[in-house]
Coordinates of C-alpha atoms in Angstrom, one line a residue:
Chain A
M227 CA 24.0 24.4 -28.4
F228 CA 24.5 20.6 -28.2
E229 CA 28.1 20.7 -29.4
P230 CA 29.5 19.8 -25.9
F231 CA 28.0 16.3 -26.4
F232 CA 29.8 16.0 -29.7
E233 CA 33.0 17.5 -28.5
F234 CA 33.5 15.9 -25.1
A235 CA 33.4 12.3 -24.2
F236 CA 32.6 13.0 -20.5
M237 CA 29.5 14.9 -21.5
R238 CA 28.3 12.0 -23.6
R239 CA 29.0 9.6 -20.7
A240 CA 27.1 11.8 -18.3
L241 CA 24.2 12.1 -20.8
V242 CA 23.9 8.4 -21.4
G243 CA 24.1 7.7 -17.7
C244 CA 21.5 10.2 -16.8
L245 CA 19.2 9.0 -19.6
A246 CA 19.5 5.4 -18.3
L247 CA 18.6 6.5 -14.8
S248 CA 15.8 8.6 -16.2
L249 CA 14.2 5.3 -17.2
S250 CA 14.4 3.7 -13.8
A251 CA 14.4 6.3 -11.0
P252 CA 11.3 8.2 -11.9
P253 CA 9.0 5.1 -12.0
L254 CA 10.2 4.3 -8.5
G255 CA 9.4 7.9 -7.6
V256 CA 5.8 7.4 -8.9
F257 CA 5.4 4.5 -6.5
L258 CA 6.9 6.6 -3.6
V259 CA 4.4 9.3 -4.3
L260 CA 1.5 6.8 -4.3
R261 CA 2.8 5.3 -1.1
R262 CA 2.8 8.7 0.5
L263 CA 6.6 8.4 0.9
S264 CA 7.6 11.3 -1.2
L265 CA 10.0 12.6 1.3
I266 CA 11.6 9.2 2.0
G267 CA 13.8 9.5 -1.1
D268 CA 15.3 12.6 0.6
A269 CA 15.9 10.7 3.8
L270 CA 17.5 7.8 1.9
G271 CA 19.6 10.3 0.0
H272 CA 21.1 11.4 3.3
A273 CA 21.3 7.8 4.6
I274 CA 23.8 6.7 2.0
L275 CA 26.2 9.5 2.9
P276 CA 28.1 7.8 5.8
G277 CA 28.6 4.6 3.7
V278 CA 30.1 6.6 0.8
A279 CA 32.2 8.8 3.1
F280 CA 33.5 5.8 5.0
A281 CA 34.4 4.1 1.8
V282 CA 36.3 7.1 0.5
A283 CA 38.1 7.6 3.8
V284 CA 39.3 4.0 3.9
F285 CA 39.6 3.0 0.2
G286 CA 40.0 6.3 -1.5
L287 CA 37.9 7.4 -4.6
S288 CA 37.1 3.9 -5.7
L289 CA 33.8 3.5 -7.5
L290 CA 33.2 0.0 -6.2
A291 CA 33.9 0.9 -2.6
M292 CA 31.8 4.0 -2.7
S293 CA 28.9 2.2 -4.3
V294 CA 29.0 -0.8 -2.0
G295 CA 29.3 1.6 1.0
G296 CA 26.4 3.7 -0.2
V297 CA 24.1 0.7 -0.8
L298 CA 25.0 -1.0 2.5
A299 CA 24.4 2.2 4.4
G300 CA 21.1 2.8 2.6
L301 CA 19.9 -0.8 3.1
A302 CA 20.9 -0.7 6.8
V303 CA 18.7 2.4 7.3
V304 CA 15.8 0.9 5.3
L305 CA 16.0 -2.4 7.1
G306 CA 16.5 -0.7 10.5
A307 CA 13.6 1.6 10.0
G308 CA 11.4 -1.2 8.7
L309 CA 12.2 -3.5 11.6
A310 CA 11.7 -0.7 14.1
A311 CA 8.4 0.2 12.6
R312 CA 7.2 -3.4 12.6
G313 CA 8.6 -4.4 15.9
T314 CA 7.7 -1.3 18.0
A315 CA 5.0 1.3 18.3
L316 CA 7.0 3.7 16.1
R317 CA 5.7 4.6 12.7
E318 CA 7.9 3.9 9.7
D319 CA 8.3 7.5 8.7
A320 CA 9.3 8.5 12.2
S321 CA 11.8 5.7 12.6
L322 CA 13.2 6.5 9.2
A323 CA 13.6 10.1 10.2
G324 CA 15.5 8.9 13.3
F325 CA 17.8 6.6 11.4
Y326 CA 18.6 9.0 8.5
L327 CA 19.4 12.0 10.8
V328 CA 21.9 9.8 12.7
A329 CA 23.3 8.6 9.3
L330 CA 23.6 12.1 8.0
A331 CA 25.4 13.3 11.1
L332 CA 27.7 10.3 11.0
G333 CA 28.4 11.0 7.3
V334 CA 29.4 14.6 7.9
A335 CA 31.5 13.6 10.9
I336 CA 33.4 11.1 8.8
V337 CA 33.9 13.6 6.0
S338 CA 35.4 16.2 8.4
A339 CA 37.4 13.6 10.3
S340 CA 39.1 12.6 7.1
G341 CA 40.4 16.1 6.8
G342 CA 39.8 17.5 3.3
R343 CA 40.4 14.2 1.5
I344 CA 36.7 14.1 0.6
D345 CA 35.2 16.7 -1.6
L346 CA 31.9 17.2 0.3
M347 CA 30.5 19.4 -2.5
A348 CA 31.0 16.8 -5.1
L349 CA 29.6 14.2 -2.8
L350 CA 26.4 16.2 -2.1
F351 CA 25.9 17.8 -5.5
G352 CA 27.6 15.7 -8.1
A353 CA 30.4 16.2 -10.6
V354 CA 30.0 15.4 -14.2
L355 CA 33.6 14.3 -14.5
A356 CA 32.9 11.6 -11.9
V357 CA 31.0 9.6 -14.6
D358 CA 33.9 7.5 -16.0
D359 CA 33.3 4.2 -17.9
P360 CA 32.8 2.0 -14.7
A361 CA 30.4 4.6 -13.3
L362 CA 28.5 4.6 -16.6
L363 CA 28.3 0.8 -16.6
F364 CA 27.0 0.9 -13.0
M365 CA 24.3 3.5 -13.9
A366 CA 23.2 1.5 -17.0
G367 CA 23.3 -1.8 -15.1
T368 CA 21.2 -0.3 -12.2
A369 CA 18.7 1.0 -14.7
S370 CA 18.4 -2.4 -16.4
V371 CA 18.1 -4.3 -13.1
T372 CA 15.5 -1.8 -11.8
L373 CA 13.3 -2.1 -14.9
I374 CA 13.4 -5.9 -14.9
A375 CA 12.7 -6.0 -11.2
L376 CA 9.8 -3.5 -11.6
A377 CA 8.3 -5.6 -14.4
V378 CA 8.6 -8.8 -12.3
M379 CA 7.1 -7.3 -9.1
W380 CA 4.7 -4.9 -10.8
R381 CA 1.5 -6.8 -9.7
P382 CA 2.3 -7.3 -6.1
L383 CA 3.8 -3.9 -5.8
V384 CA 0.7 -2.2 -7.2
I385 CA -1.6 -4.2 -4.8
E386 CA 0.7 -3.6 -1.9
T387 CA 0.7 0.1 -2.6
F388 CA -3.1 0.4 -3.2
D389 CA -4.4 -2.0 -0.6
P390 CA -1.8 -3.5 1.8
G391 CA -4.6 -5.0 3.9
F392 CA -5.8 -7.1 1.0
L393 CA -2.3 -8.5 0.4
R394 CA -1.9 -9.2 4.1
A395 CA -5.2 -11.1 4.2
A396 CA -4.1 -13.1 1.2
R397 CA -0.7 -13.7 2.9
G398 CA 1.0 -12.1 0.0
R399 CA 4.3 -11.2 1.7
G400 CA 3.7 -7.5 1.6
A401 CA 7.0 -6.8 3.6
V402 CA 9.1 -8.6 0.9
W403 CA 7.8 -6.3 -1.9
H404 CA 8.0 -3.2 0.3
L405 CA 11.6 -3.8 1.3
G406 CA 12.6 -5.0 -2.2
F407 CA 11.1 -1.8 -3.6
L408 CA 13.0 0.4 -1.1
A409 CA 16.2 -1.6 -2.0
L410 CA 15.7 -0.5 -5.6
V411 CA 15.3 3.1 -4.5
V412 CA 18.6 2.9 -2.6
L413 CA 20.3 1.3 -5.6
N414 CA 19.1 4.1 -7.9
L415 CA 20.1 6.8 -5.5
V416 CA 23.6 5.4 -5.2
A417 CA 23.9 5.0 -9.0
A418 CA 22.7 8.5 -9.5
F419 CA 24.9 10.2 -6.9
H420 CA 28.1 9.8 -9.0
A421 CA 26.7 12.3 -11.5
L422 CA 24.2 14.2 -9.4
G423 CA 25.4 13.9 -5.8
T424 CA 23.5 12.3 -2.9
L425 CA 21.2 15.2 -2.4
M426 CA 20.4 16.0 -6.0
A427 CA 19.9 12.4 -7.0
V428 CA 16.5 12.5 -5.2
G429 CA 15.4 15.3 -7.5
L430 CA 15.7 13.2 -10.6
M431 CA 13.6 10.6 -8.9
M432 CA 10.8 12.7 -7.3
L433 CA 10.3 15.8 -9.4
P434 CA 9.3 14.0 -12.7
A435 CA 7.2 11.6 -10.6
T436 CA 5.2 14.4 -9.0
A437 CA 4.9 16.1 -12.4
A438 CA 3.6 12.9 -14.0
R439 CA 0.4 13.0 -12.0
F440 CA -0.6 16.0 -14.2
W441 CA -0.1 14.0 -17.4
S442 CA -2.0 10.8 -17.0
A443 CA -4.8 9.3 -15.0
S444 CA -3.4 5.7 -15.3
L445 CA -0.5 4.3 -13.4
G446 CA 1.2 3.0 -16.5
G447 CA 0.8 6.4 -18.1
Q448 CA 2.3 8.2 -15.1
V449 CA 5.3 5.9 -15.1
V450 CA 5.9 6.6 -18.8
A451 CA 5.4 10.3 -18.4
A452 CA 7.8 10.5 -15.4
A453 CA 10.5 8.7 -17.4
L454 CA 10.0 11.0 -20.4
L455 CA 10.1 14.2 -18.3
A456 CA 13.2 13.0 -16.6
M457 CA 15.0 12.3 -19.9
V458 CA 14.1 15.8 -21.1
A459 CA 15.4 17.3 -17.8
S460 CA 18.6 15.3 -18.0
A461 CA 19.5 16.4 -21.5
T462 CA 18.5 20.0 -21.0
G463 CA 20.1 20.1 -17.5
L464 CA 23.4 18.8 -18.8
T465 CA 23.5 21.3 -21.6
L466 CA 22.6 24.1 -19.2
S467 CA 25.3 22.9 -16.7
F468 CA 28.0 23.1 -19.4
H469 CA 27.1 26.5 -20.8
A470 CA 26.2 28.2 -17.5
D471 CA 29.0 26.5 -15.5
V472 CA 26.6 25.1 -12.9
P473 CA 27.2 21.7 -11.2
T474 CA 25.2 19.0 -13.1
G475 CA 23.1 18.0 -10.1
P476 CA 21.4 21.4 -9.5
A477 CA 21.2 22.0 -13.2
I478 CA 19.2 18.8 -13.9
V479 CA 17.1 19.2 -10.8
L480 CA 16.3 22.8 -11.6
T481 CA 15.2 21.8 -15.1
A482 CA 13.1 19.0 -13.7
G483 CA 11.6 21.6 -11.3
A484 CA 10.8 23.8 -14.2
L485 CA 9.0 21.0 -16.0
W486 CA 7.2 20.2 -12.8
L487 CA 6.0 23.8 -12.5
V488 CA 4.8 23.7 -16.1
S489 CA 3.0 20.4 -15.5
L490 CA 1.4 21.8 -12.4
A491 CA 0.3 24.9 -14.3
A492 CA -0.8 23.4 -17.6
G493 CA -0.8 19.6 -17.6
P494 CA -3.9 17.9 -19.0
Q495 CA -4.9 16.2 -15.7
G496 CA -6.0 18.3 -12.8
S497 CA -3.6 21.2 -13.3
L498 CA -4.3 24.8 -12.6
L499 CA -5.1 25.5 -16.2
A500 CA -7.4 22.4 -16.4
Q501 CA -9.4 23.8 -13.5
V502 CA -9.5 27.4 -14.8
L503 CA -10.4 26.4 -18.3
R504 CA -14.1 25.6 -17.9
R505 CA -15.1 23.5 -20.8
P506 CA -18.8 22.8 -21.4
H507 CA -20.1 19.8 -19.4
Y508 CA -21.5 16.7 -20.9
A509 CA -25.2 15.8 -20.9
G510 CA -24.7 12.6 -18.8
Chain B
M181 CA -19.0 -29.9 3.2
S182 CA -16.3 -28.6 5.5
A183 CA -16.2 -28.4 9.3
P184 CA -17.6 -25.4 11.2
I185 CA -15.5 -22.5 12.4
R186 CA -15.2 -23.1 16.1
L187 CA -14.4 -20.5 18.8
A188 CA -13.4 -22.1 22.1
D189 CA -13.2 -19.6 25.0
V190 CA -11.6 -16.9 22.7
T191 CA -10.2 -13.8 24.4
V192 CA -8.4 -11.0 22.4
A193 CA -7.0 -8.2 24.4
Y194 CA -5.3 -4.9 23.6
R195 CA -2.9 -3.8 26.4
R196 CA -4.3 -6.6 28.5
H197 CA -7.8 -5.2 28.3
P198 CA -10.2 -7.7 26.6
A199 CA -11.9 -6.5 23.4
V200 CA -13.4 -10.0 22.9
H201 CA -13.9 -11.8 26.1
H202 CA -14.4 -15.6 26.5
V203 CA -16.4 -16.1 23.4
T204 CA -17.4 -19.7 22.6
G205 CA -19.5 -20.9 19.7
E206 CA -19.4 -22.0 16.1
F207 CA -20.3 -20.8 12.6
A208 CA -21.7 -23.7 10.7
P209 CA -20.5 -24.3 7.2
G210 CA -22.8 -22.4 4.8
S211 CA -24.4 -20.4 7.6
M212 CA -25.1 -16.7 7.3
T213 CA -24.5 -14.8 10.5
A214 CA -24.8 -11.2 11.4
I215 CA -22.6 -9.9 14.2
V216 CA -24.4 -7.1 16.1
G217 CA -23.4 -5.0 19.0
P218 CA -22.6 -1.5 20.2
N219 CA -19.5 0.4 19.2
G220 CA -16.5 -1.0 21.1
A221 CA -18.1 -4.4 21.4
G222 CA -15.2 -6.2 19.8
K223 CA -17.0 -7.0 16.4
T224 CA -14.1 -5.9 14.2
T225 CA -11.6 -7.5 16.6
L226 CA -13.5 -10.8 16.3
L227 CA -13.3 -10.6 12.5
R228 CA -9.6 -9.9 12.6
A229 CA -9.1 -12.8 14.9
L230 CA -11.0 -15.0 12.5
M231 CA -8.6 -13.8 9.8
G232 CA -5.6 -14.6 12.0
E233 CA -4.6 -10.9 11.9
V234 CA -4.6 -10.5 15.7
P235 CA -3.5 -13.3 18.0
T236 CA -5.8 -14.7 20.6
D237 CA -4.7 -14.1 24.2
Q238 CA -6.6 -17.2 25.3
G239 CA -8.7 -19.9 23.8
R240 CA -8.5 -21.1 20.2
I241 CA -10.1 -20.6 16.9
D242 CA -10.5 -23.8 14.8
R243 CA -11.2 -22.8 11.2
G244 CA -12.3 -26.3 10.3
G245 CA -9.3 -26.8 8.0
I246 CA -9.9 -23.6 6.0
D247 CA -6.7 -21.8 5.1
P248 CA -6.9 -18.2 6.3
R249 CA -5.8 -17.2 2.8
A250 CA -9.1 -18.6 1.5
I251 CA -11.2 -16.2 3.6
A252 CA -12.4 -13.1 1.8
Y253 CA -12.4 -10.1 4.1
L254 CA -13.9 -6.6 3.5
P255 CA -12.6 -4.3 6.2
Q256 CA -14.7 -1.5 7.5
Q257 CA -14.7 1.6 5.3
A258 CA -11.5 0.4 3.7
A259 CA -9.0 3.2 4.2
L260 CA -8.0 3.1 0.5
D261 CA -6.7 6.0 -1.5
R262 CA -9.6 6.6 -3.9
G263 CA -7.5 8.9 -6.0
F264 CA -5.2 6.0 -6.9
P265 CA -4.6 5.9 -10.7
L266 CA -6.2 2.5 -11.3
A267 CA -9.2 1.6 -13.4
C268 CA -12.2 -0.4 -12.0
A269 CA -11.2 -3.6 -13.8
E270 CA -7.7 -3.4 -12.4
V271 CA -8.9 -3.3 -8.8
V272 CA -11.5 -6.1 -9.4
A273 CA -8.8 -8.2 -11.0
M274 CA -6.9 -8.3 -7.8
G275 CA -9.5 -10.9 -6.7
H276 CA -7.6 -13.4 -9.0
W277 CA -4.6 -13.2 -6.6
G278 CA -5.3 -16.5 -5.0
R279 CA -5.0 -18.3 -8.4
V280 CA -2.4 -16.2 -10.3
G281 CA -0.3 -15.0 -7.3
P282 CA 2.4 -12.4 -8.0
F283 CA 3.7 -13.8 -11.3
R284 CA 1.3 -16.0 -13.2
R285 CA -0.3 -14.8 -16.4
M286 CA -3.7 -13.2 -16.3
T287 CA -5.5 -15.4 -18.9
P288 CA -8.2 -14.2 -21.2
E289 CA -10.6 -16.4 -19.3
A290 CA -9.7 -14.6 -16.1
S291 CA -10.2 -11.2 -17.7
G292 CA -13.6 -12.5 -18.9
R293 CA -14.5 -13.4 -15.3
T294 CA -13.4 -9.9 -14.2
A295 CA -15.9 -8.4 -16.7
E296 CA -18.6 -10.7 -15.4
A297 CA -17.9 -9.7 -11.8
L298 CA -18.3 -6.1 -12.7
A299 CA -21.6 -6.8 -14.5
A300 CA -22.8 -8.8 -11.5
V301 CA -22.5 -5.8 -9.2
G302 CA -24.2 -3.5 -11.7
L303 CA -21.1 -1.9 -13.1
D304 CA -21.3 -3.0 -16.7
G305 CA -19.2 -0.8 -18.9
F306 CA -17.1 0.6 -15.9
A307 CA -14.1 -1.6 -16.6
R308 CA -11.9 1.3 -17.8
R309 CA -13.3 4.0 -15.6
P310 CA -10.7 5.4 -13.1
I311 CA -11.7 4.7 -9.6
A312 CA -11.1 8.3 -8.8
T313 CA -14.4 9.1 -10.6
L314 CA -16.6 6.7 -8.6
S315 CA -19.1 7.5 -5.9
A316 CA -18.7 5.8 -2.5
G317 CA -21.5 3.4 -3.4
Q318 CA -19.9 2.5 -6.8
F319 CA -16.6 2.0 -5.1
Q320 CA -18.1 -0.4 -2.7
R321 CA -19.6 -2.3 -5.7
V322 CA -16.1 -2.5 -7.1
L323 CA -14.8 -4.1 -3.8
F324 CA -17.7 -6.6 -3.9
A325 CA -16.8 -7.5 -7.4
R326 CA -13.3 -8.2 -6.3
M327 CA -14.6 -10.5 -3.6
L328 CA -16.8 -12.3 -6.1
L329 CA -13.5 -13.2 -8.0
Q330 CA -11.9 -14.4 -4.8
D331 CA -14.4 -17.3 -4.8
A332 CA -13.9 -17.8 -1.1
P333 CA -15.6 -20.5 1.0
V334 CA -15.8 -18.0 3.9
V335 CA -16.7 -14.3 3.4
L336 CA -16.2 -11.7 6.2
L337 CA -17.8 -8.3 5.9
D338 CA -17.2 -5.4 8.3
E339 CA -20.1 -2.9 8.2
P340 CA -20.3 -3.2 4.4
F341 CA -23.3 -0.9 4.0
T342 CA -22.3 2.0 6.1
A343 CA -22.7 5.3 4.2
I344 CA -24.2 3.4 1.2
D345 CA -27.5 4.4 -0.3
A346 CA -30.6 2.1 -0.2
R347 CA -30.5 1.0 -3.8
T348 CA -26.8 0.0 -3.7
T349 CA -27.4 -1.7 -0.3
A350 CA -30.2 -3.7 -1.9
D351 CA -28.1 -4.7 -4.9
L352 CA -25.1 -5.7 -2.8
M353 CA -27.4 -7.6 -0.3
R354 CA -28.5 -9.7 -3.3
V355 CA -24.8 -10.5 -3.9
V356 CA -24.4 -11.6 -0.2
A357 CA -27.6 -13.7 -0.5
R358 CA -26.1 -15.3 -3.6
W359 CA -23.0 -16.2 -1.7
H360 CA -25.2 -17.8 1.0
G361 CA -27.2 -19.7 -1.7
E362 CA -23.9 -21.1 -3.1
G363 CA -23.1 -22.6 0.3
R364 CA -20.5 -20.1 1.4
T365 CA -20.2 -19.1 5.1
V366 CA -21.1 -15.5 5.4
I367 CA -20.2 -13.5 8.6
A368 CA -21.2 -9.8 8.5
V369 CA -20.9 -7.0 11.1
L370 CA -24.0 -4.9 10.8
H371 CA -25.8 -2.1 12.6
D372 CA -29.2 -2.2 10.8
L373 CA -31.3 -4.6 12.9
E374 CA -34.2 -4.5 10.3
M375 CA -31.8 -5.7 7.7
V376 CA -30.4 -8.4 10.0
R377 CA -33.9 -9.7 10.8
A378 CA -34.9 -9.7 7.2
H379 CA -31.8 -11.4 5.6
F380 CA -29.7 -13.1 8.2
P381 CA -30.9 -16.5 9.7
D382 CA -28.3 -16.3 12.5
A383 CA -27.0 -13.6 14.7
L384 CA -24.2 -13.1 17.3
L385 CA -25.0 -10.3 19.7
L386 CA -21.6 -9.2 21.0
A387 CA -20.7 -6.9 23.8
R388 CA -17.1 -8.1 24.3
E389 CA -18.8 -11.3 25.6
A390 CA -21.3 -13.2 23.5
I391 CA -24.6 -12.0 24.9
A392 CA -26.5 -14.3 22.6
W393 CA -25.7 -16.5 19.6
G394 CA -28.2 -18.4 17.6
P395 CA -31.3 -17.9 15.4
T396 CA -31.8 -14.2 14.8
P397 CA -35.3 -13.8 16.3
T398 CA -34.2 -15.2 19.7
A399 CA -30.7 -13.8 19.7
L400 CA -32.0 -10.3 19.1
S401 CA -34.7 -10.3 21.7
S402 CA -35.3 -7.0 23.4
A403 CA -34.0 -8.4 26.7
N404 CA -30.7 -9.4 25.0
L405 CA -30.4 -6.0 23.2
F406 CA -30.9 -4.2 26.5
R407 CA -28.1 -6.2 28.1
A408 CA -25.8 -5.4 25.2
R409 CA -26.6 -1.7 25.5
M410 CA -25.6 -1.7 29.1
M411 CA -22.1 -2.7 28.3
A412 CA -19.7 0.1 29.3
E413 CA -17.6 1.2 26.3
A414 CA -14.6 2.4 28.3
W415 CA -12.0 0.2 29.9
D416 CA -12.0 -0.2 33.6
E417 CA -8.6 1.2 34.4
T418 CA -8.5 -0.4 37.7
A419 CA -9.7 -3.8 36.5
E420 CA -8.4 -6.9 38.3
V421 CA -6.9 -9.8 36.4
C422 CA -9.8 -11.7 35.0
A423 CA -11.2 -14.1 37.7
H424 CA -12.4 -16.4 34.9
D425 CA -8.7 -16.9 34.0
E426 CA -7.8 -17.7 37.6
T427 CA -10.4 -20.4 37.9
R428 CA -9.2 -21.9 34.6
R429 CA -5.6 -21.9 35.8
A430 CA -6.6 -23.5 39.0
A431 CA -8.5 -26.2 37.2

């Protein structure tokens, strides 16, 4: 069953890359869920498309150009939405929706204008063969940078997520942590899209994060659970993708989705089973 | 002892309509003042102006050299996610922020102070309890414990006892009295006039304008309370530009 990983170098590269991102993307997803921004990952997944498409149209299939283009487009949307939300009466989710829809349309326009030179399916849903050595290094590097950054900004990020008013009163630079956090989200989505595609990359970030809620009542526990679930989904999904001849993105996300459903049904914290299973109550 | 917090002709407006209108007066250092007034009287706005969270349209606030960062502020019914996966001690420990900031180490001594703060609000043994399991009153105790750690010279409380039972209110009122005893300046928005008369030496009766500001028994006279009640809650859509401003500009 696991022979493709022994036989093929590209499968090993894809596995290592996805495992690396499983360590960094789902913890970001946990914070997105807690900030009630679960759908923002989706928006940002769309937002990086024009940057990538533009890079491909101009520079060809260069990893560096595509990554820089994706990150720049994502950051532009994050910053634009953040500034619009802070400077005007528009809420952040509404301004983000505006920006990403424009970005998505722009991306599709660039793809079609470049006339077949860009494989839209690979861009949206990923291609396991896209994970060459530079892409693998980029994914591993992104995971390392993200984990270090999360460790450094953990305290302010937790406070800013739980009680932004408290941090504002203490002049704790809430906007810096918020935008830094969203920049990490963009970076991870760009790193993940080489293997998973811009649309499916969000799944590896959000599904384990929403499932983690059913496994632990503490923030640290949820972060660890999300990373573990994502690693299981990556390994299983890649195997499935090879044997069933499904693109890697949907295969990994479907596996993550199955794990999410299992967690929702039978996880130890607040799942359906935990509610149905009436255990005897304590005396006090 | 530091200088008083002075308000000189302070007006704060939303869409040009004043929420706080030409308020002048001062909070003496170490004083304990209740801000009383009907809904829409500008009480919360005044606290936010004291915090520097909303700009004044006119007049100025002199905090007597106190850094706004050193003011502890408990917003009204803090709109916090009570299902957030944090334990009580983790929320309380946020009160160390002024000393440890984003990066400095949380020392064992600081952790000890966290436990003491929990005990001081009657939550001994709650350190590891998830906040999701707390009642509204217990959660308010947690927020008070966090303020204890802030060790702030000025404490602002916005309706701290709304939807809180009598016993919790009495316990938390003891914490407030302790802050007053330690020489901190306490300013609290309250609706319970009995409580104000019993515990707060000074009162500011606000109805956008300061109807009365001084010792509680005189400030909350029935004549003053009647005047405050007469204040219309709605904006006057057809209001002229404030004549008070015109005379000031002419002067």
